[in-house]
Amino acid sequence: RVYEIGPVFRAELSHTSRHLCEFVGLDFEMEIINHYAEAMDIVEAFVVRLLDVLNGHAVAPSGAMRIPSNLAKETAYFRQLGSNVRITHREAIEMLQNIEASDPSVRNDDATPLAQGQDLSSAQERAVGACVKAQYKTDFFFLHRFPASVRPFYSMVCCDDETYSNTFDAYLHGQEICSGGQRIHDTCLLAKSMASYGV
């Protein structure tokens, strides 16, 4: 495993809730033995440990851990290591479709209904966070198995359905805090993927 902490500079949109032009990032690369969930396990261990330290080891009445409000903008509830929520992108779309009739704000920016295979907007990600909080009583969770079409060309596709990828995002309060996945490690498969993306 290789870890790196260093400055990151990006030319992205400004004045949004999640796009930064400069920040300090923590990156890691690792060999995947059996499944890309191994990378999620590492991220979960890091985030839970970080939140646990910030929390001072206090347990909320619900049994979930929390960060005191003086250390964060709002209290963050999370679960002990190994029990944090992991939902597929398909399940996230279904969650939003279930509330779409009563909350039209979760529709796409052009007011079209949500559909499987599409990417999620920032507002939709926050809505998924609210659904997860209501259903699972936690602010920290993973979305995984993103549609391959919304991920980079080097993302490994799922062995059981090539329209989805072995990728994930970690969220806190409905805001993406980490992104990762398994990269294509086969030269022929990578060349095929590059060609399909026009790279």
Short mmCIF file of C-alpha atoms in Angstrom, two decimals:
data_model
loop_
_atom_site.label_atom_id
_atom_site.label_comp_id
_atom_site.label_asym_id
_atom_site.label_seq_id
_atom_site.Cartn_x
_atom_site.Cartn_y
_atom_site.Cartn_z
CA ARG A 1 0.00 0.00 0.00
CA VAL A 2 1.19 3.49 -0.83
CA TYR A 3 -0.19 6.56 0.94
CA GLU A 4 0.32 10.20 0.06
CA ILE A 5 -0.74 13.45 1.73
CA GLY A 6 -0.17 16.51 -0.41
CA PRO A 7 -1.59 19.61 -2.06
CA VAL A 8 -4.05 19.24 -4.93
CA PHE A 9 -4.74 21.99 -7.48
CA ARG A 10 -7.72 21.83 -9.82
CA ALA A 11 -9.33 24.12 -12.35
CA GLU A 12 -12.96 23.49 -11.44
CA LEU A 13 -16.15 25.40 -10.82
CA SER A 14 -15.98 27.73 -7.85
CA HIS A 15 -18.66 28.95 -5.44
CA THR A 16 -20.16 25.46 -5.11
CA SER A 17 -20.42 23.26 -2.05
CA ARG A 18 -17.93 20.65 -3.16
CA HIS A 19 -15.58 21.91 -5.88
CA LEU A 20 -12.30 23.29 -4.63
CA CYS A 21 -9.42 24.72 -6.62
CA GLU A 22 -6.87 23.90 -3.90
CA PHE A 23 -6.94 21.47 -1.00
CA VAL A 24 -4.81 18.94 0.86
CA GLY A 25 -5.67 15.42 -0.20
CA LEU A 26 -5.00 11.96 1.19
CA ASP A 27 -4.50 9.40 -1.59
CA PHE A 28 -3.71 5.73 -1.39
CA GLU A 29 -3.07 2.94 -3.86
CA MET A 30 -3.34 -0.71 -2.93
CA GLU A 31 -3.45 -4.17 -4.40
CA ILE A 32 -6.94 -5.63 -4.42
CA ILE A 33 -6.90 -9.30 -3.53
CA ASN A 34 -10.55 -10.34 -4.00
CA HIS A 35 -12.96 -7.41 -4.28
CA TYR A 36 -12.95 -3.62 -4.53
CA ALA A 37 -14.77 -3.53 -1.16
CA GLU A 38 -11.29 -3.95 0.33
CA ALA A 39 -10.61 -0.32 -0.58
CA MET A 40 -13.91 0.72 1.05
CA ASP A 41 -12.79 -1.15 4.18
CA ILE A 42 -9.63 1.00 4.34
CA VAL A 43 -11.59 4.23 3.85
CA GLU A 44 -14.16 3.18 6.44
CA ALA A 45 -11.45 2.35 9.00
CA PHE A 46 -9.80 5.75 8.45
CA VAL A 47 -13.02 7.80 8.57
CA VAL A 48 -14.48 5.94 11.57
CA ARG A 49 -11.20 6.34 13.47
CA LEU A 50 -11.02 10.05 12.59
CA LEU A 51 -14.64 10.66 13.62
CA ASP A 52 -14.17 8.57 16.75
CA VAL A 53 -11.18 10.67 17.83
CA LEU A 54 -13.02 13.92 17.10
CA ASN A 55 -16.01 12.55 18.96
CA GLY A 56 -14.11 11.79 22.13
CA HIS A 57 -15.66 8.30 22.13
CA ALA A 58 -19.14 9.53 23.17
CA VAL A 59 -22.08 7.36 22.19
CA ALA A 60 -25.37 8.92 21.11
CA PRO A 61 -28.69 7.68 22.59
CA SER A 62 -29.43 5.81 19.35
CA GLY A 63 -26.21 3.82 19.77
CA ALA A 64 -24.62 5.64 16.82
CA MET A 65 -21.48 7.66 17.39
CA ARG A 66 -21.60 11.43 17.03
CA ILE A 67 -19.27 14.41 16.72
CA PRO A 68 -20.02 17.17 19.24
CA SER A 69 -21.51 20.23 17.59
CA ASN A 70 -18.64 22.43 18.77
CA LEU A 71 -16.30 20.43 16.50
CA ALA A 72 -18.50 20.38 13.44
CA LYS A 73 -21.07 22.48 11.66
CA GLU A 74 -23.67 19.90 12.67
CA THR A 75 -23.64 16.63 14.60
CA ALA A 76 -22.45 13.69 12.51
CA TYR A 77 -23.80 10.25 13.31
CA PHE A 78 -21.87 7.18 12.20
CA ARG A 79 -21.57 3.52 13.09
CA GLN A 80 -18.79 1.43 14.54
CA LEU A 81 -16.21 -0.05 12.20
CA GLY A 82 -17.62 -2.75 9.93
CA SER A 83 -21.26 -1.75 10.25
CA ASN A 84 -21.45 1.39 8.10
CA VAL A 85 -24.02 1.51 5.32
CA ARG A 86 -23.06 0.58 1.77
CA ILE A 87 -25.74 1.02 -0.89
CA THR A 88 -25.48 0.56 -4.62
CA HIS A 89 -26.04 3.40 -7.05
CA ARG A 90 -29.13 1.51 -8.28
CA GLU A 91 -30.53 1.49 -4.73
CA ALA A 92 -29.83 5.22 -4.38
CA ILE A 93 -31.79 5.97 -7.56
CA GLU A 94 -34.65 3.80 -6.25
CA MET A 95 -34.63 5.74 -2.95
CA LEU A 96 -34.98 9.00 -4.86
CA GLN A 97 -37.65 7.60 -7.19
CA ASN A 98 -39.66 6.61 -4.11
CA ILE A 99 -39.79 10.23 -2.91
CA GLU A 100 -39.87 11.92 -6.33
CA ALA A 101 -43.68 12.25 -6.41
CA SER A 102 -43.78 14.00 -3.01
CA ASP A 103 -40.55 15.96 -3.51
CA PRO A 104 -40.09 17.11 -7.13
CA SER A 105 -36.84 18.86 -6.13
CA VAL A 106 -35.05 15.51 -6.44
CA ARG A 107 -35.79 15.45 -10.17
CA ASN A 108 -33.06 16.29 -12.64
CA ASP A 109 -32.18 19.94 -13.30
CA ASP A 110 -34.21 19.83 -16.52
CA ALA A 111 -37.22 18.50 -14.52
CA THR A 112 -37.06 15.05 -16.13
CA PRO A 113 -37.66 12.04 -13.86
CA LEU A 114 -34.74 10.11 -12.43
CA ALA A 115 -33.58 7.08 -14.39
CA GLN A 116 -31.27 4.16 -13.67
CA GLY A 117 -27.82 4.71 -15.15
CA GLN A 118 -27.70 8.47 -14.73
CA ASP A 119 -25.24 10.42 -12.59
CA LEU A 120 -26.44 12.22 -9.47
CA SER A 121 -26.37 15.99 -9.01
CA SER A 122 -25.15 17.55 -5.75
CA ALA A 123 -28.77 18.16 -4.69
CA GLN A 124 -29.65 14.52 -5.42
CA GLU A 125 -26.64 13.32 -3.42
CA ARG A 126 -27.82 15.41 -0.46
CA ALA A 127 -31.31 13.91 -0.85
CA VAL A 128 -29.80 10.40 -0.80
CA GLY A 129 -27.96 11.43 2.37
CA ALA A 130 -31.26 12.50 3.94
CA CYS A 131 -32.88 9.18 2.92
CA VAL A 132 -29.97 7.21 4.39
CA LYS A 133 -30.13 9.27 7.60
CA ALA A 134 -33.88 8.62 7.92
CA GLN A 135 -33.65 4.90 7.16
CA TYR A 136 -30.32 3.93 8.75
CA LYS A 137 -29.75 6.71 11.35
CA THR A 138 -26.29 7.55 10.05
CA ASP A 139 -24.61 10.43 8.21
CA PHE A 140 -21.66 8.37 6.94
CA PHE A 141 -22.25 5.91 4.12
CA PHE A 142 -20.93 4.56 0.83
CA LEU A 143 -22.49 4.56 -2.63
CA HIS A 144 -20.94 1.95 -4.90
CA ARG A 145 -21.39 0.18 -8.24
CA PHE A 146 -21.72 3.44 -10.16
CA PRO A 147 -22.77 3.23 -13.82
CA ALA A 148 -19.60 2.75 -15.87
CA SER A 149 -20.70 5.57 -18.18
CA VAL A 150 -20.32 8.18 -15.41
CA ARG A 151 -16.89 7.03 -14.22
CA PRO A 152 -13.40 7.45 -15.77
CA PHE A 153 -12.28 5.15 -18.59
CA TYR A 154 -9.79 3.38 -16.31
CA SER A 155 -12.50 2.13 -13.91
CA MET A 156 -12.94 -1.64 -13.83
CA VAL A 157 -16.40 -2.80 -14.85
CA CYS A 158 -18.37 -5.21 -12.66
CA CYS A 159 -17.88 -8.84 -13.63
CA ASP A 160 -21.64 -9.55 -13.44
CA ASP A 161 -22.81 -6.42 -15.33
CA GLU A 162 -20.47 -4.36 -17.51
CA THR A 163 -22.80 -1.36 -17.42
CA TYR A 164 -21.71 -0.83 -13.78
CA SER A 165 -18.24 -0.22 -12.35
CA ASN A 166 -16.21 -1.32 -9.33
CA THR A 167 -16.21 2.23 -7.95
CA PHE A 168 -17.47 4.00 -4.84
CA ASP A 169 -17.91 7.35 -3.13
CA ALA A 170 -18.01 7.92 0.63
CA TYR A 171 -20.43 10.53 1.95
CA LEU A 172 -20.85 12.51 5.15
CA HIS A 173 -24.04 14.59 5.49
CA GLY A 174 -24.81 13.87 1.83
CA GLN A 175 -21.51 15.44 0.71
CA GLU A 176 -18.92 13.33 -1.09
CA ILE A 177 -15.75 13.14 1.01
CA CYS A 178 -13.93 10.38 -0.87
CA SER A 179 -13.96 8.67 -4.23
CA GLY A 180 -12.32 5.43 -5.23
CA GLY A 181 -12.48 2.15 -7.01
CA GLN A 182 -10.66 -0.61 -8.82
CA ARG A 183 -8.67 0.43 -11.86
CA ILE A 184 -8.38 -1.66 -14.99
CA HIS A 185 -5.13 -3.61 -14.66
CA ASP A 186 -5.28 -5.49 -17.96
CA THR A 187 -3.65 -3.72 -20.92
CA CYS A 188 -6.04 -5.11 -23.56
CA LEU A 189 -9.10 -4.26 -21.48
CA LEU A 190 -7.74 -0.75 -20.83
CA ALA A 191 -7.13 -0.17 -24.54
CA LYS A 192 -10.68 -1.32 -25.30
CA SER A 193 -12.07 1.02 -22.65
CA MET A 194 -10.00 3.96 -23.93
CA ALA A 195 -11.28 3.38 -27.43
CA SER A 196 -14.88 3.30 -26.22
CA TYR A 197 -14.36 6.66 -24.47
CA GLY A 198 -12.62 8.16 -27.51
CA VAL A 199 -9.33 8.58 -25.62
#
